[in-house]
XYZ file of C-alpha atoms in Angstrom:
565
model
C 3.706 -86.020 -33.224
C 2.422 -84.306 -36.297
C 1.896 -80.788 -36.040
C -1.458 -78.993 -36.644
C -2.006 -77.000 -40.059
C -4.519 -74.632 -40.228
C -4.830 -72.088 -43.360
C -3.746 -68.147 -42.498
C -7.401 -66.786 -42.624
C -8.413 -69.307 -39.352
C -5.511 -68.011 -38.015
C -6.688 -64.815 -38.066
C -10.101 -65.663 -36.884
C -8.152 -67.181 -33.520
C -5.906 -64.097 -33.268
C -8.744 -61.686 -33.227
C -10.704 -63.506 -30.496
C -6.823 -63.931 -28.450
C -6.878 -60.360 -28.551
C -10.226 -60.023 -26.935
C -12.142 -59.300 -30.048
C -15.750 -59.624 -29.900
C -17.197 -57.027 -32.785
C -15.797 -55.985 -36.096
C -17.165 -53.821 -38.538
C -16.524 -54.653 -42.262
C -17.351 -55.414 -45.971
C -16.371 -58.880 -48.160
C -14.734 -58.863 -51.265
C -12.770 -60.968 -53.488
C -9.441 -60.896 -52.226
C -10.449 -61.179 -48.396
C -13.361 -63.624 -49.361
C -10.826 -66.654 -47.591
C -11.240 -64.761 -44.038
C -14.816 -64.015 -44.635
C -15.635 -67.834 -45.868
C -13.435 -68.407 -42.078
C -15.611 -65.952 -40.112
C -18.342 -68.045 -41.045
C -17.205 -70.717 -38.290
C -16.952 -67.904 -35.785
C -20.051 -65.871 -35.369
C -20.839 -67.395 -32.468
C -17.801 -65.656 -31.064
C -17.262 -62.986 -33.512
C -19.712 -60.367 -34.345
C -19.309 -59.132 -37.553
C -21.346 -56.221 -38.484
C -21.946 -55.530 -42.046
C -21.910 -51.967 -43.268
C -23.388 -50.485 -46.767
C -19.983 -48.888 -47.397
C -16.015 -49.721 -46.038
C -15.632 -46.303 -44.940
C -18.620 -46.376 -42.381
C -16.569 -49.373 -41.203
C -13.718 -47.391 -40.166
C -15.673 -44.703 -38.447
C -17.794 -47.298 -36.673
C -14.257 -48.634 -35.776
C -13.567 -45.622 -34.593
C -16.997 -44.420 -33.033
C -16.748 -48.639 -30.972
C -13.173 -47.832 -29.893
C -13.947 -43.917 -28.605
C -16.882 -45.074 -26.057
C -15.372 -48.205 -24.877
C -11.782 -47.810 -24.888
C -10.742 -50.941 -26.959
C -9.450 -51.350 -30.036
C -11.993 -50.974 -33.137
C -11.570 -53.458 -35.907
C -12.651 -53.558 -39.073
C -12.200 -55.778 -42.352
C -12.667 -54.778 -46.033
C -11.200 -56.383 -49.482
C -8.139 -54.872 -51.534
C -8.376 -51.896 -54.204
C -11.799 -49.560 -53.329
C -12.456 -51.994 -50.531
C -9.227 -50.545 -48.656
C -8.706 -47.343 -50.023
C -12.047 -46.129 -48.766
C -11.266 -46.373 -45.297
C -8.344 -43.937 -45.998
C -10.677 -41.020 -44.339
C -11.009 -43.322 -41.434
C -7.629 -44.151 -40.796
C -6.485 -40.455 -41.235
C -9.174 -39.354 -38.710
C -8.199 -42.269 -36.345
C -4.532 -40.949 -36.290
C -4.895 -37.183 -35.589
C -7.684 -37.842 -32.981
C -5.309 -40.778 -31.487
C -8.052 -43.387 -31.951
C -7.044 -46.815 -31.567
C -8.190 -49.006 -34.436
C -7.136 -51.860 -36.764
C -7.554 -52.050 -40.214
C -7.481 -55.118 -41.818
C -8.214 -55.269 -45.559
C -7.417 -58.011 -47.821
C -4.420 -58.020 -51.178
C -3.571 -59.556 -54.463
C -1.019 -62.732 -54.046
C 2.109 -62.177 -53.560
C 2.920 -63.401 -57.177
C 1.029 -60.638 -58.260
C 2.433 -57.728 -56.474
C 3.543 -54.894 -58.656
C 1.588 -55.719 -62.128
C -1.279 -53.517 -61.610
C -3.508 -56.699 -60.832
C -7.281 -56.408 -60.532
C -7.924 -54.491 -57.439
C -4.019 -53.866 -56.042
C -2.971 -50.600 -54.711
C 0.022 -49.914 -52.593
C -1.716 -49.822 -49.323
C 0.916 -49.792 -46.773
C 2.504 -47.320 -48.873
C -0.506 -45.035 -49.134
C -1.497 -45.643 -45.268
C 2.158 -45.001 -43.859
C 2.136 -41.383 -43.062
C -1.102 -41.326 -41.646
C -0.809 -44.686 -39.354
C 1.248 -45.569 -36.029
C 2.340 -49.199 -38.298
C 1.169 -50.546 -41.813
C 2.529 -53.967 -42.994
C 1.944 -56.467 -45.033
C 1.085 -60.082 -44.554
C 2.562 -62.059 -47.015
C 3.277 -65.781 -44.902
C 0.424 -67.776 -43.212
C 3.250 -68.340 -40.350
C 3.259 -64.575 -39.497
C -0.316 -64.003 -38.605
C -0.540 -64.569 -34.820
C 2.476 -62.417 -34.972
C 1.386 -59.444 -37.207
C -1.678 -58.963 -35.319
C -0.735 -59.157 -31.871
C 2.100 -56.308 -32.636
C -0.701 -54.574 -34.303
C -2.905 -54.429 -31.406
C -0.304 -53.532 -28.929
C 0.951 -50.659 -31.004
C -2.759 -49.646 -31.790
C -3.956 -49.672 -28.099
C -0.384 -48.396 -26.124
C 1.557 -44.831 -25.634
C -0.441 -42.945 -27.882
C -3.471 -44.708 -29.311
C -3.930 -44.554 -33.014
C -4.577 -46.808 -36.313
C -2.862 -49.544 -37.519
C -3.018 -51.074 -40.985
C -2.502 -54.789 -41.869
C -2.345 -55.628 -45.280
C -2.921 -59.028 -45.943
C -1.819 -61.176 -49.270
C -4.806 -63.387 -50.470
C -2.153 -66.710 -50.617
C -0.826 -66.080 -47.460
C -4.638 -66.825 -46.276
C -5.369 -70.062 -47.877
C -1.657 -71.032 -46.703
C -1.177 -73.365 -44.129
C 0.898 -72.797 -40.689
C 0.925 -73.910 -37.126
C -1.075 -71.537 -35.241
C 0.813 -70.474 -31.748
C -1.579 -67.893 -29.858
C 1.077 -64.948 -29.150
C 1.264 -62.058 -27.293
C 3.328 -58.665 -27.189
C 3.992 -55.920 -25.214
C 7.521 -54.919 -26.339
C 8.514 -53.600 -29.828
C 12.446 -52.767 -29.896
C 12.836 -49.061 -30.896
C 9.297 -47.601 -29.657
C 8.671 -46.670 -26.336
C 4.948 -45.855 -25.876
C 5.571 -44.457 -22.709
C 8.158 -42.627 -21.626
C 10.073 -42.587 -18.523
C 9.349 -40.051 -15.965
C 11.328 -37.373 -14.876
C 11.105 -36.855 -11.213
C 13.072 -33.208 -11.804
C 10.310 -32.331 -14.376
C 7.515 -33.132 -11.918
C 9.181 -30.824 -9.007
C 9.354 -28.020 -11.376
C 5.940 -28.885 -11.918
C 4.632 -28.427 -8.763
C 6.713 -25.215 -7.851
C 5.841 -23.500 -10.840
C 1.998 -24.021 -10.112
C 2.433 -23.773 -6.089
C 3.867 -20.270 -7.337
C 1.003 -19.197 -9.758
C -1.473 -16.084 -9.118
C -3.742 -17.170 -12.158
C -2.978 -20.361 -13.283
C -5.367 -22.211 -15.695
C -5.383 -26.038 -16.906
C -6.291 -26.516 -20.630
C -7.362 -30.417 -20.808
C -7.624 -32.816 -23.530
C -8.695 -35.950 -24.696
C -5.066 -37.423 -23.610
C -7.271 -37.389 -20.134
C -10.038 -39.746 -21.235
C -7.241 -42.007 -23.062
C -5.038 -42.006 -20.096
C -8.332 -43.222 -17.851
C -7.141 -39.685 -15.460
C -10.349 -38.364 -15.180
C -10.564 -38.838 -11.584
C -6.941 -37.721 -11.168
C -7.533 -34.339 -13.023
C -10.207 -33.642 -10.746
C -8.046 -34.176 -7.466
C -5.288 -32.293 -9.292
C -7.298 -29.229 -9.938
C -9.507 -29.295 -6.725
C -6.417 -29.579 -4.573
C -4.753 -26.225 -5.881
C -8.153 -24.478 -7.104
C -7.166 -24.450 -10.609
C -10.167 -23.687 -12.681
C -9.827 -25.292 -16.234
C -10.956 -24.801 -19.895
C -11.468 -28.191 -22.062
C -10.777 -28.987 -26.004
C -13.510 -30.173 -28.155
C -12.123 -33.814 -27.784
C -11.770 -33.829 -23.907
C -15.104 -32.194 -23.165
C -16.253 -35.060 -21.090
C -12.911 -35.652 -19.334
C -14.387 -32.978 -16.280
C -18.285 -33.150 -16.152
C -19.740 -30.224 -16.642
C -21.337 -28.841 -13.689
C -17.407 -29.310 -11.761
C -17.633 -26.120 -9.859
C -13.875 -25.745 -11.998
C -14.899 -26.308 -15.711
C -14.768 -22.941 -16.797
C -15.897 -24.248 -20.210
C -14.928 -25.103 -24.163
C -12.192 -23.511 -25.522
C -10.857 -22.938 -28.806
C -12.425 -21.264 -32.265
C -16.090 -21.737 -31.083
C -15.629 -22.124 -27.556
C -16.126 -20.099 -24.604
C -15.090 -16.877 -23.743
C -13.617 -17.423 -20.483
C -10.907 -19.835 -21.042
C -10.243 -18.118 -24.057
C -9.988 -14.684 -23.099
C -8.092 -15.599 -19.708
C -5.460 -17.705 -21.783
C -3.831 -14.559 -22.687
C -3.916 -13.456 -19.084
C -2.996 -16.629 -17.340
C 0.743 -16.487 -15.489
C 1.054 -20.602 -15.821
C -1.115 -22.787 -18.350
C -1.097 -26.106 -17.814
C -2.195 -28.484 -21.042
C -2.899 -31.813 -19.999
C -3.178 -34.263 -22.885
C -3.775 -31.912 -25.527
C -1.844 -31.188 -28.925
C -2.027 -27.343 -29.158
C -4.282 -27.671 -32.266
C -4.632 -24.373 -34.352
C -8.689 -24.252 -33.826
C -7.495 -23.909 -29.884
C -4.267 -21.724 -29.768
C -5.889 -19.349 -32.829
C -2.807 -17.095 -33.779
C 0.573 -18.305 -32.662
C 2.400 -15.213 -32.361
C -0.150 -13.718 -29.296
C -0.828 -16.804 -27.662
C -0.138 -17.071 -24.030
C 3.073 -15.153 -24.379
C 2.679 -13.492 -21.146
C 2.569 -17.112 -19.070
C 4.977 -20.059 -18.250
C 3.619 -23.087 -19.623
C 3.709 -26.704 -18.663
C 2.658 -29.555 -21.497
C 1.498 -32.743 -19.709
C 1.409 -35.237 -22.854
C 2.540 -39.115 -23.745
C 4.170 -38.232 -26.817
C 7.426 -36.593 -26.932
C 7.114 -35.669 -30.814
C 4.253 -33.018 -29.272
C 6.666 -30.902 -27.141
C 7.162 -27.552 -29.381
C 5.762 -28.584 -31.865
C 3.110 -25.828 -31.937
C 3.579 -23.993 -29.063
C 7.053 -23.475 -26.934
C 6.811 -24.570 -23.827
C 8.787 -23.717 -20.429
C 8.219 -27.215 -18.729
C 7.955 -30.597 -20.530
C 6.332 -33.142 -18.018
C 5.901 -36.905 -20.225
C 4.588 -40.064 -19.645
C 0.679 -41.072 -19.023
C -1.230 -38.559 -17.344
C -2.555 -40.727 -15.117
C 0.638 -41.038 -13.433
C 1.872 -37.913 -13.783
C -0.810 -35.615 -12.582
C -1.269 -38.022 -9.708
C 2.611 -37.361 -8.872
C 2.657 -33.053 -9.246
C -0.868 -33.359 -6.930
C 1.015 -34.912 -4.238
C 3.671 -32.026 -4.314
C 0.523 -29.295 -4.569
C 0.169 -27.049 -1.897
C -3.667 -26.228 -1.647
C -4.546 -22.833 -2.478
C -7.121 -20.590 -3.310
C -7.347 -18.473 -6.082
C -10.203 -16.498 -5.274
C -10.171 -13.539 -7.703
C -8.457 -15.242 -10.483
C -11.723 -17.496 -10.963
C -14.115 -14.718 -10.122
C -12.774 -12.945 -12.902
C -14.192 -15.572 -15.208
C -17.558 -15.097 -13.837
C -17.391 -11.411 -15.902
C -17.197 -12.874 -19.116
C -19.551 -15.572 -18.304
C -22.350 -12.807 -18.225
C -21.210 -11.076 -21.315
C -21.424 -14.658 -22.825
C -24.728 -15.575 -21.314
C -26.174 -12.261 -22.024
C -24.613 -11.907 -25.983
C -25.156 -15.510 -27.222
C -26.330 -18.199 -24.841
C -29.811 -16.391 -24.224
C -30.373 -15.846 -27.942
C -29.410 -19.336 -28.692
C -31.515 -21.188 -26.232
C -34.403 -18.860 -25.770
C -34.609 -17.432 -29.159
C -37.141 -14.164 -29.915
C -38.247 -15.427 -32.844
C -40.317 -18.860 -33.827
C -37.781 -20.689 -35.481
C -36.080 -23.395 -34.035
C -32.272 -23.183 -33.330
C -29.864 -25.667 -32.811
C -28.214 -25.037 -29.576
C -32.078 -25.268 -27.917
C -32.181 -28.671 -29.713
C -29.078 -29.902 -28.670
C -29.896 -28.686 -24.583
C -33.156 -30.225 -25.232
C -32.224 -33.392 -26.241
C -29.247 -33.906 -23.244
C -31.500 -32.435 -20.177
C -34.399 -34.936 -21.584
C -31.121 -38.139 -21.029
C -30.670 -36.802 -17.927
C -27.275 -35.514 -19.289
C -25.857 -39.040 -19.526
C -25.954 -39.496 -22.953
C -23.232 -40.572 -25.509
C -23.086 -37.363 -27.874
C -21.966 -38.295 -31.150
C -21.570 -35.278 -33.984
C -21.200 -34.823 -37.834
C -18.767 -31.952 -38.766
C -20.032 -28.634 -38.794
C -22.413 -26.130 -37.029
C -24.163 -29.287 -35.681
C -21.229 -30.306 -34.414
C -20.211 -26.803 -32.534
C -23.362 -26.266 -31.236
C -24.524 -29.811 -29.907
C -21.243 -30.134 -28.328
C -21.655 -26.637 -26.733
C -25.008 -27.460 -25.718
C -24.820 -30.791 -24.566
C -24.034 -31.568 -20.934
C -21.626 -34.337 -19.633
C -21.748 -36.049 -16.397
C -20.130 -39.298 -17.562
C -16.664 -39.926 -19.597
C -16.121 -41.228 -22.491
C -19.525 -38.723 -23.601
C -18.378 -37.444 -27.037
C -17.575 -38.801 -30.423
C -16.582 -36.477 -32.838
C -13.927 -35.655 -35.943
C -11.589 -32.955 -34.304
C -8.472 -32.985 -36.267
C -9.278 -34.098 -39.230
C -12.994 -32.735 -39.341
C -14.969 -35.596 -41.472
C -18.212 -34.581 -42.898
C -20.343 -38.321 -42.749
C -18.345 -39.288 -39.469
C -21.340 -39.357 -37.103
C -24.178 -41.717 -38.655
C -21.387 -44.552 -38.896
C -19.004 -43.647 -35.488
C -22.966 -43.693 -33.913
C -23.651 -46.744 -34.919
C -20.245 -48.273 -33.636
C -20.514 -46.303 -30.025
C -24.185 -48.160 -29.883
C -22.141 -51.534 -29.894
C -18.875 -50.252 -27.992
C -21.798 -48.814 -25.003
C -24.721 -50.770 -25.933
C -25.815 -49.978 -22.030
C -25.872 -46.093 -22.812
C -28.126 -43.745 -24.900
C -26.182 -42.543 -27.987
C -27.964 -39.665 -29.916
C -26.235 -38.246 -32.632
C -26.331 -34.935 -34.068
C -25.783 -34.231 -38.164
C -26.661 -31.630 -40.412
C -28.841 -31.997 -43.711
C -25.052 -32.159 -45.817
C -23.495 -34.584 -43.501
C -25.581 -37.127 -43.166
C -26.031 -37.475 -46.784
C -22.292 -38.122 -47.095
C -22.851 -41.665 -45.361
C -26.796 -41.599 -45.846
C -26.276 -45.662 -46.967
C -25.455 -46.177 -43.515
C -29.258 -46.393 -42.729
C -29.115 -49.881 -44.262
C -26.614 -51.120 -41.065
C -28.690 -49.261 -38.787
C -31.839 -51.479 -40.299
C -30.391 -55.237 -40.402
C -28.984 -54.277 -37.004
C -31.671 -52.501 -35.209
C -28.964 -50.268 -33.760
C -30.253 -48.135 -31.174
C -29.276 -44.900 -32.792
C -31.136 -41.383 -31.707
C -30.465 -39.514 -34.679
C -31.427 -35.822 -34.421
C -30.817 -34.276 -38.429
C -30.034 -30.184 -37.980
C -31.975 -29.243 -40.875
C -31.222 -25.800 -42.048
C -31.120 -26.532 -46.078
C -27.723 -24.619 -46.405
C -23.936 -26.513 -45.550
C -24.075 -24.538 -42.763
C -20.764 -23.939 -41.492
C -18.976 -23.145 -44.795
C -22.409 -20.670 -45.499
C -20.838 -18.846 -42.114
C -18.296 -18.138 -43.493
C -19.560 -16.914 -46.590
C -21.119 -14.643 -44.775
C -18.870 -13.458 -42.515
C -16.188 -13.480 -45.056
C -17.084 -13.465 -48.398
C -19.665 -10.781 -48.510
C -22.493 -13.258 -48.156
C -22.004 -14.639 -51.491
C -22.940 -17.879 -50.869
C -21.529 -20.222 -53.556
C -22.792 -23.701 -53.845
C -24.236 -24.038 -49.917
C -28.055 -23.893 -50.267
C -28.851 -27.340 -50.527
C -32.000 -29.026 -52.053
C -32.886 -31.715 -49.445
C -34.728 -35.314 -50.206
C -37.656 -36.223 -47.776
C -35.949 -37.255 -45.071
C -39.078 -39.317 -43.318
C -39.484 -40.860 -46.548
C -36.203 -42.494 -46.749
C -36.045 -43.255 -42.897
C -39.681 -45.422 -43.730
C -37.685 -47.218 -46.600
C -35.558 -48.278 -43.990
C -38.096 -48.791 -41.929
C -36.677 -46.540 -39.261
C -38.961 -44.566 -37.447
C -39.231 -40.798 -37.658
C -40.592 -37.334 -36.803
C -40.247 -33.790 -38.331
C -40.586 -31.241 -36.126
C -40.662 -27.173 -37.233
C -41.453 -25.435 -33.698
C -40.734 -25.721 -29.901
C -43.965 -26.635 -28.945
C -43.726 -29.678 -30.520
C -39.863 -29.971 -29.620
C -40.314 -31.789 -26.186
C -42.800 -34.396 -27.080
C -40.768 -35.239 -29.872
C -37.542 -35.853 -28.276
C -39.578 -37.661 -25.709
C -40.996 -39.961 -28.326
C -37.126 -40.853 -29.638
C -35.460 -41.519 -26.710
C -38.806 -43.724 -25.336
C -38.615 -45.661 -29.041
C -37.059 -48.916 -28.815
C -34.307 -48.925 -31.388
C -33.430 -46.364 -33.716
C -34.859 -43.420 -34.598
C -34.627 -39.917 -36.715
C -35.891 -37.103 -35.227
C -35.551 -33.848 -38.213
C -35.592 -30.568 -36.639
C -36.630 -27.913 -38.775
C -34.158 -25.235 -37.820
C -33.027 -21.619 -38.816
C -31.653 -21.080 -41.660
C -28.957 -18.509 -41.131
C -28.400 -19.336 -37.815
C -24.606 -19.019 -37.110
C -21.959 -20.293 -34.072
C -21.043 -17.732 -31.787
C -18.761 -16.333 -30.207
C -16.147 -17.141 -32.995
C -12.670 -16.692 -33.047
C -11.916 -15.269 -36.456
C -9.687 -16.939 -38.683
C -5.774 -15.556 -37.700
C -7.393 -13.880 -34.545
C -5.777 -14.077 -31.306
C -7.887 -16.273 -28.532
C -8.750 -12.918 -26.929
C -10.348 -11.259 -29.688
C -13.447 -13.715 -29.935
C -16.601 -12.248 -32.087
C -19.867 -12.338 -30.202
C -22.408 -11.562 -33.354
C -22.216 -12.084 -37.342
């Protein structure tokens, strides 16, 4: 019996939809035109969205992946095609973002002669991927991209890269549907250590103020519900990164708030007066811990995480508990004791008033006419019933709307942590609207960002994506003008920026759109968006000095936060 032939592009088209692929964001070109001429035949099955620009399809990989918790694909040609999802891929990685990257290569014959369009793509994509390979046999398709999704989607999520040689997709193999879920050498989870969970438990059965610092590992590990019995159990009140906001709604009687650079005083302040600190699923990022050598040196400290290569690598910690959090809280918990730490958590209640009194008041009920962003960014949640997906651009906007913004749901916020993308949140948007096309996703930008990926209108057009898009217009780069001011005697170098019509350009794409410049007109505006069918820009007119406070200044301890400019 003769064996079935089918070319290496099909077999990728069958491979994606083994995997569970149903959406992929992407752009053809010449040396992946054989998979896109094979996609063709699958778009029944395979939704391929088309994007204006190849890295808006790795940030709508990533934005798909972040909401629903699957693995974001996209596909692009060799040369520019592939290199401009390098942002993408390096964002994907440091946030732990599972996606897959396929982009298309020269022939094998042609390897190494500087042929039209060839770069070195799994060398250029190593360092800043969990696996890059390269394609370069029809046969080893099914293969490649089941070990890519395993490795993209297990342990510790992140991108993986999958370079693949034009002839080995016009080559003919047998196709064999396969499946992995072992790699010799990596272990995505590891084992856990029953001794490191006792010492667990005694050390926070022992603690007078004890405080839990949780992550996005939480919302990755699907532990929400197992951080909340954790916590509740012990009355452990509990600070939360930028990236694991959503992971404890907000209103949980123990969410003591945001911490790091921009967050809240509370959790910041009371790190350096904790006796344990428990991190759950968090990386001990600089923007959190703010100068090494004062922080948290009076407490023990326990690091819940997946990934062994995390232990010390910032911070030196007393008690190493690995494996998926899930697990792993769920095992201390039952060892808890419950207890009540009555003054500890009133003692956060003290800065909560300074806070409130010093910056929350003057953000959200302003004494002057001009809109600010924090009262847009309230507005906008309390009018979605605090249930929408908040997706941000990089910047004030991004501080303030996720400081603002309320969470009663998980998987509630998209945004560039690590890495810090300017033009991340038009594209990641319009993937979340596709990943969650049964939730509200409004995303915040300011004038700068959103021009970065401005193209990205066009996908938002052919697709109708339901995108709420609420532009922070303050006519400066907002952020970086902070700092000028704060820093560098106000001299503000190359941050005012002269700003197109914004309503003009959302009619060209025939998106529709509202300016507004006051707070009277604020609520009927929002109102208006989130009632449109489709998408929609709302521009808000805001301040134009307006800065995000309180502020941990740069090489400042998390105790010393600044409350004014």
């Amino acid at each position: 019996m003769s064996k079935t032939l089918i070319t290496g592009a099909e077999a990728l088209m069958r491979s994606l939809e083994h995997q569970g692929v149903k959406t992929l964001f992407g752009y053809p070109g010449g040396s992946i035109m054989p998979v896109f001429d094979a996609l063709y035949d699958h778009r029944d099955t395979l939704n391929h969205i088309l994007v204006r620009h190849e890295q808006g399809a790795a940030h709508a990989a990533q934005g798909f992946a972040r909401v629903s918790g699957e693995v974001g694909v996209c596909l692009v040609t060799s040369g520019p095609g592939a290199t401009n999802t390098i942002t993408g891929i390096a964002d994907a990685m440091i946030d732990s973002t599972p996606i897959v990257v396929i982009a298309g290569q020269v022939g094998t014959s042609f390897l190494g002669t500087d042929a039209f369009q060839e770069v070195d793509l799994v060398g250029i994509t190593q360092p800043i991927a969990k696996w890059s390979y390269q394609i370069r046999r029809a046969e080893d398709v099914p293969w490649a991209v089941a070990r890519a999704f395993y490795i993209a989607k297990s342990g510790r999520p992140g991108p993986v890269v999958l370079d693949f040689a034009k002839n080995a997709q016009v080559e003919k193999a047998e196709y064999v549907p396969t499946k992995i879920d072992f790699v010799r050498s990596y272990v995505p989870v590891p084992e856990i250590d029953e001794e490191a969970i006792r010492q667990a438990a005694d050390l926070i059965n022992g603690a007078e103020r004890p405080l839990v610092l949780v992550g996005q590992g939480v919302e990755l590990g699907n532990a929400q519900e197992e951080l909340k019995a954790f916590i509740e159990k012990a009355e452990l009140p509990a600070g939360r990164t930028l990236l694991g906001l959503s992971a404890l709604p907000s209103d949980h009687p123990l969410n003591k708030g945001m911490l790091g650079m921009h967050g809240n005083l509370g959790p910041n302040i009371n790190t350096n007066k904790c006796d344990v600190l428990i991190a759950v699923g968090m990386r001990f990022d600089d923007r959190v811990t703010g100068n090494l050598a004062t922080y948290a040196k009076q407490a023990k400290i326990i690091h819940f995480d997946i990934d062994p290569a995390e232990i010390n690598k910032n911070v030196k910690v007393d008690l190493a508990v690995l494996g998926n959090c899930k697990e792993t809280l769920a095992a201390v918990t039952a060892l808890l004791k419950p207890a009540k730490h009555t003054e500890w958590i009133e003692s956060f209640r003290t800065y909560e008033e300074i806070e409130q009194e010093k910056v929350i008041n003057l953000e959200l009920k302003p004494g002057h006419e001009e809109l600010t962003m924090g009262e847009v960014a309230r507005a906008v949640s309390e009018a979605a019933n605090n249930e929408a997906i908040l997706v941000t651009d990089v910047g004030q906007n991004q501080m303030l709307s996720a400081r603002y913004f309320k969470y009663t749901k998980n998987r509630s916020i998209v945004t560039s942590g690590g890495l810090g993308t300017m033009g991340f949140g038009l594209p990641a948007a319009i993937g979340a609207t596709f990943g969650r096309p049964d939730r509200t996703v409004c995303v915040f930008m300011g004038d700068g960002g959103l021009q970065m990926n401005l193209q990205e209108f066009g996908t938002i057009m052919e697709q109708k994506a339901p995108v709420k898009m609420v532009l922070l217009n303050n006519n400066y780069l907002g952020n970086v003008r902070q700092w000028q001011a704060m820093f560098f005697n106000r001299r503000y170098s190359f941050t005012p920026m002269l700003n197109p019509d914004y309503m003009k350009i959302a009619s060209a794409y025939e998106i529709p759109s509202r300016r507004v410049f006051n707070r009277e007109e604020l609520q009927e505006a929002i109102k208006e968006m989130l009632t449109t069918d489709g998408p929609f820009l709302l521009e808000a007119c805001v301040e134009q000095e307006g800065n995000v406070m309180p502020m941990t200044p740069p090489g400042g301890s998390v105790n010393q936060m600044l409350l004014e400019c």
